PDB file of C-alpha atoms in Angstrom:
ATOM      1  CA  UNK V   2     384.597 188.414 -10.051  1.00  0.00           C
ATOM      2  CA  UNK V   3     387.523 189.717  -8.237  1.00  0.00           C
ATOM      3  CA  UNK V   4     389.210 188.773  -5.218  1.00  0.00           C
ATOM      4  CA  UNK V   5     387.503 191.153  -2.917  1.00  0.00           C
ATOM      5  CA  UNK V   6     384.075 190.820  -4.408  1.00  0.00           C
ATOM      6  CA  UNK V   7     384.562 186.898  -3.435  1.00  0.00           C
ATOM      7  CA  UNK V   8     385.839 188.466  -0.067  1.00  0.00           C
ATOM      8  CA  UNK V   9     382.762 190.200   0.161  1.00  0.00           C
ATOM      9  CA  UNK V  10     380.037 187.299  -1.059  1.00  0.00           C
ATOM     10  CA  UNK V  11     381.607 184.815   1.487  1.00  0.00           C
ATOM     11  CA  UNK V  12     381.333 186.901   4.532  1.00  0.00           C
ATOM     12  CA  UNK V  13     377.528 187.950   3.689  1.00  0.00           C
ATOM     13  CA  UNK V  14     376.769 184.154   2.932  1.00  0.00           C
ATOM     14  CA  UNK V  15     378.886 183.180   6.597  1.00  0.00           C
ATOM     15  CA  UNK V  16     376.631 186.086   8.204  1.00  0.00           C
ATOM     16  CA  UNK V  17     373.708 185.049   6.970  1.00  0.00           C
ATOM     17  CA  UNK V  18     374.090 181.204   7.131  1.00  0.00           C
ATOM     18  CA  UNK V  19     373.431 180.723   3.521  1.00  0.00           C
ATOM     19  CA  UNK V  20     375.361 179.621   0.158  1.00  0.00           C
ATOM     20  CA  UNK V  21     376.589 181.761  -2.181  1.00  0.00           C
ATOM     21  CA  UNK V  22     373.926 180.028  -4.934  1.00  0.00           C
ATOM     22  CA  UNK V  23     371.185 180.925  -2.856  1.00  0.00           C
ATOM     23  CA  UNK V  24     372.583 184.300  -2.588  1.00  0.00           C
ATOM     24  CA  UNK V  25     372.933 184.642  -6.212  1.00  0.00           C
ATOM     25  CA  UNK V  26     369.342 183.159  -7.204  1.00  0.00           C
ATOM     26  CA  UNK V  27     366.493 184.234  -8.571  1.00  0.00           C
ATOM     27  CA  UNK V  28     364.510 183.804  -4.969  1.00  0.00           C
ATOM     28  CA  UNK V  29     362.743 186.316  -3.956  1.00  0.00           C
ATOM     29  CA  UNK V  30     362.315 184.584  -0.586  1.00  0.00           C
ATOM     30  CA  UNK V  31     363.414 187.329   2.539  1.00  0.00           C
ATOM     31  CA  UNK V  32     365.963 184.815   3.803  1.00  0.00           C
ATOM     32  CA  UNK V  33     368.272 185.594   0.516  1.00  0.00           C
ATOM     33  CA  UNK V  34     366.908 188.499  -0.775  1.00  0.00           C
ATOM     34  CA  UNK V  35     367.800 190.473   2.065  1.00  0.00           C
ATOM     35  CA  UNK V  36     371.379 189.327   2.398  1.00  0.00           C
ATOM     36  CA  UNK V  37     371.407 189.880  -1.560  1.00  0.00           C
ATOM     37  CA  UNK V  38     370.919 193.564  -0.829  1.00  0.00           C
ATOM     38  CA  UNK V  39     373.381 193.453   1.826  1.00  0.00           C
ATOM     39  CA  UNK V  40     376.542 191.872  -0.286  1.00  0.00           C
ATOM     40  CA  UNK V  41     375.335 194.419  -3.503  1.00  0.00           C
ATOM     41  CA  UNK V  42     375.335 197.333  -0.703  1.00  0.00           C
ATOM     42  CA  UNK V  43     378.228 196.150   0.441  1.00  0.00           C
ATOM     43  CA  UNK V  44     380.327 195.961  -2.598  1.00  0.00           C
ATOM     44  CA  UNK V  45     379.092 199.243  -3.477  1.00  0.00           C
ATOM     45  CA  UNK V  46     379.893 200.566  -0.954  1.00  0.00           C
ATOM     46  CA  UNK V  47     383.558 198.955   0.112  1.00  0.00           C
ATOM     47  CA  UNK V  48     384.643 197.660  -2.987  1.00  0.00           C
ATOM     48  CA  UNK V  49     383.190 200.444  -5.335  1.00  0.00           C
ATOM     49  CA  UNK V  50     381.887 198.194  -7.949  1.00  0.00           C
ATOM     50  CA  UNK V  51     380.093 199.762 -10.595  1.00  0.00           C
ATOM     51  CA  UNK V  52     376.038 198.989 -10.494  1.00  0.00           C
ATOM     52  CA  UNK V  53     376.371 197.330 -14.168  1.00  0.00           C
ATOM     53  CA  UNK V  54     379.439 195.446 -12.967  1.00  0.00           C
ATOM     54  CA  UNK V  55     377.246 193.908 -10.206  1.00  0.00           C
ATOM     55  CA  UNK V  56     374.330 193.609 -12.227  1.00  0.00           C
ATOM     56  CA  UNK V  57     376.425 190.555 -14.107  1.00  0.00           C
ATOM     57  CA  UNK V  58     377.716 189.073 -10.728  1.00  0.00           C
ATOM     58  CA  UNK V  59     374.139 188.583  -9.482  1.00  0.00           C
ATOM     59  CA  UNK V  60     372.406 187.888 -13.077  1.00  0.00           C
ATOM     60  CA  UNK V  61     370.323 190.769 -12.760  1.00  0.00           C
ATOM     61  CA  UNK V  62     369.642 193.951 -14.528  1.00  0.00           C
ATOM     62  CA  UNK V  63     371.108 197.185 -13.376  1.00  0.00           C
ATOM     63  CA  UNK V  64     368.211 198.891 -11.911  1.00  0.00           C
ATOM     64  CA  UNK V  65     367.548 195.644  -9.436  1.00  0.00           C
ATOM     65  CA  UNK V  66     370.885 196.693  -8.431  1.00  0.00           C
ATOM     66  CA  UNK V  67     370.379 200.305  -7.881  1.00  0.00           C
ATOM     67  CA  UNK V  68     367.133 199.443  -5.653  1.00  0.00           C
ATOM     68  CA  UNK V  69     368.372 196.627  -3.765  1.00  0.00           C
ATOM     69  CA  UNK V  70     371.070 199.429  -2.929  1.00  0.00           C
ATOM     70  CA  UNK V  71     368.566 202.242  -2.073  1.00  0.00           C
ATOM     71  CA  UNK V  72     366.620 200.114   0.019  1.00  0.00           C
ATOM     72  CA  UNK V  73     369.761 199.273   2.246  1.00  0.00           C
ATOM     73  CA  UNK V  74     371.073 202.888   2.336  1.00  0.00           C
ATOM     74  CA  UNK V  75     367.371 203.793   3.122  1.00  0.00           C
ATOM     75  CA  UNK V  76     367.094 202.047   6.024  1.00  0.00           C
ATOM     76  CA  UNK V  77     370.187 203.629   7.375  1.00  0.00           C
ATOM     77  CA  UNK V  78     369.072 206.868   6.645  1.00  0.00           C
ATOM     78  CA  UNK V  79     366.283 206.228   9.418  1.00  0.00           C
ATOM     79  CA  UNK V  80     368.920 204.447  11.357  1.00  0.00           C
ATOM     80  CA  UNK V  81     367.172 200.968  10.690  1.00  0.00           C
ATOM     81  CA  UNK V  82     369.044 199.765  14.382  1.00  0.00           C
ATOM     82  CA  UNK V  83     369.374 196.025  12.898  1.00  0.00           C
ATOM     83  CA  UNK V  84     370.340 197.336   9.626  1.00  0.00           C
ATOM     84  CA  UNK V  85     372.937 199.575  11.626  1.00  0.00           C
ATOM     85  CA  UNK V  86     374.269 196.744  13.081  1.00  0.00           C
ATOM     86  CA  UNK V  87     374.583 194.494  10.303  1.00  0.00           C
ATOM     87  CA  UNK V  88     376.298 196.969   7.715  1.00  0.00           C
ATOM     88  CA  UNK V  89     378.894 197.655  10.801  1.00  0.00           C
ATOM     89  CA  UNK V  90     379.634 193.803  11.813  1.00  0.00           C
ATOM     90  CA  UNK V  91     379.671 192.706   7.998  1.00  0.00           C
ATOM     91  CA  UNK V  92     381.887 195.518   7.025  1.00  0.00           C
ATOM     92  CA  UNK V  93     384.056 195.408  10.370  1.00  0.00           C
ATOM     93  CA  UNK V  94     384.548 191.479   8.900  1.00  0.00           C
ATOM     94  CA  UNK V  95     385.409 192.427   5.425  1.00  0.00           C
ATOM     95  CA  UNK V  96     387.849 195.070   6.418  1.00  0.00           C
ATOM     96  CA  UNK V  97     389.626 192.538   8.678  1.00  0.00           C
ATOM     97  CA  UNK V  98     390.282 189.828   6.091  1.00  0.00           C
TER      98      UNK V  98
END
């Protein structure tokens, strides 16, 4: 895990009020899976990790990654307004660090 993606997986888990093991679990519980699919959007996205790359960080296989992904970027296709929000606070965050 690099620098960044540590960057990254601590300012999701500080947005979220969570840990970074609950973050990288096997819940399926809302309250971490949808930070999850924030920090793997998000290092997609900033850090331009690879979706395999990811896949390892979080334990999972490559196409969780790819739809935890869509199903951020989907919601701000329709312009998701808490979604919105969240993407531009958590990356306004990582960007400052």
């Amino acid at each position: 895990m690099s620098t960044t993606d540590n960057y990254i997986i601590n300012a999701v888990c500080d947005y979220y009020n969570i840990s970074s093991d609950d973050l990288l679990s096997k819940s399926r519980v809302k309250t971490f899976a949808i930070p999850r699919h924030m920090a793997i959007f998000l290092l997609r996205e900033i850090n331009g990790a690879f979706y395999g790359d990811i896949a390892k960080l979080f334990n999972r296989h490559h196409a969780t990654i790819i739809a935890s992904h869509s199903s951020i970027a989907g919601l701000l296709d329709i312009k998701h307004k808490r979604t919105v929000r969240e993407v531009a606070e958590l990356t306004k965050i990582i960007r400052s660090i």
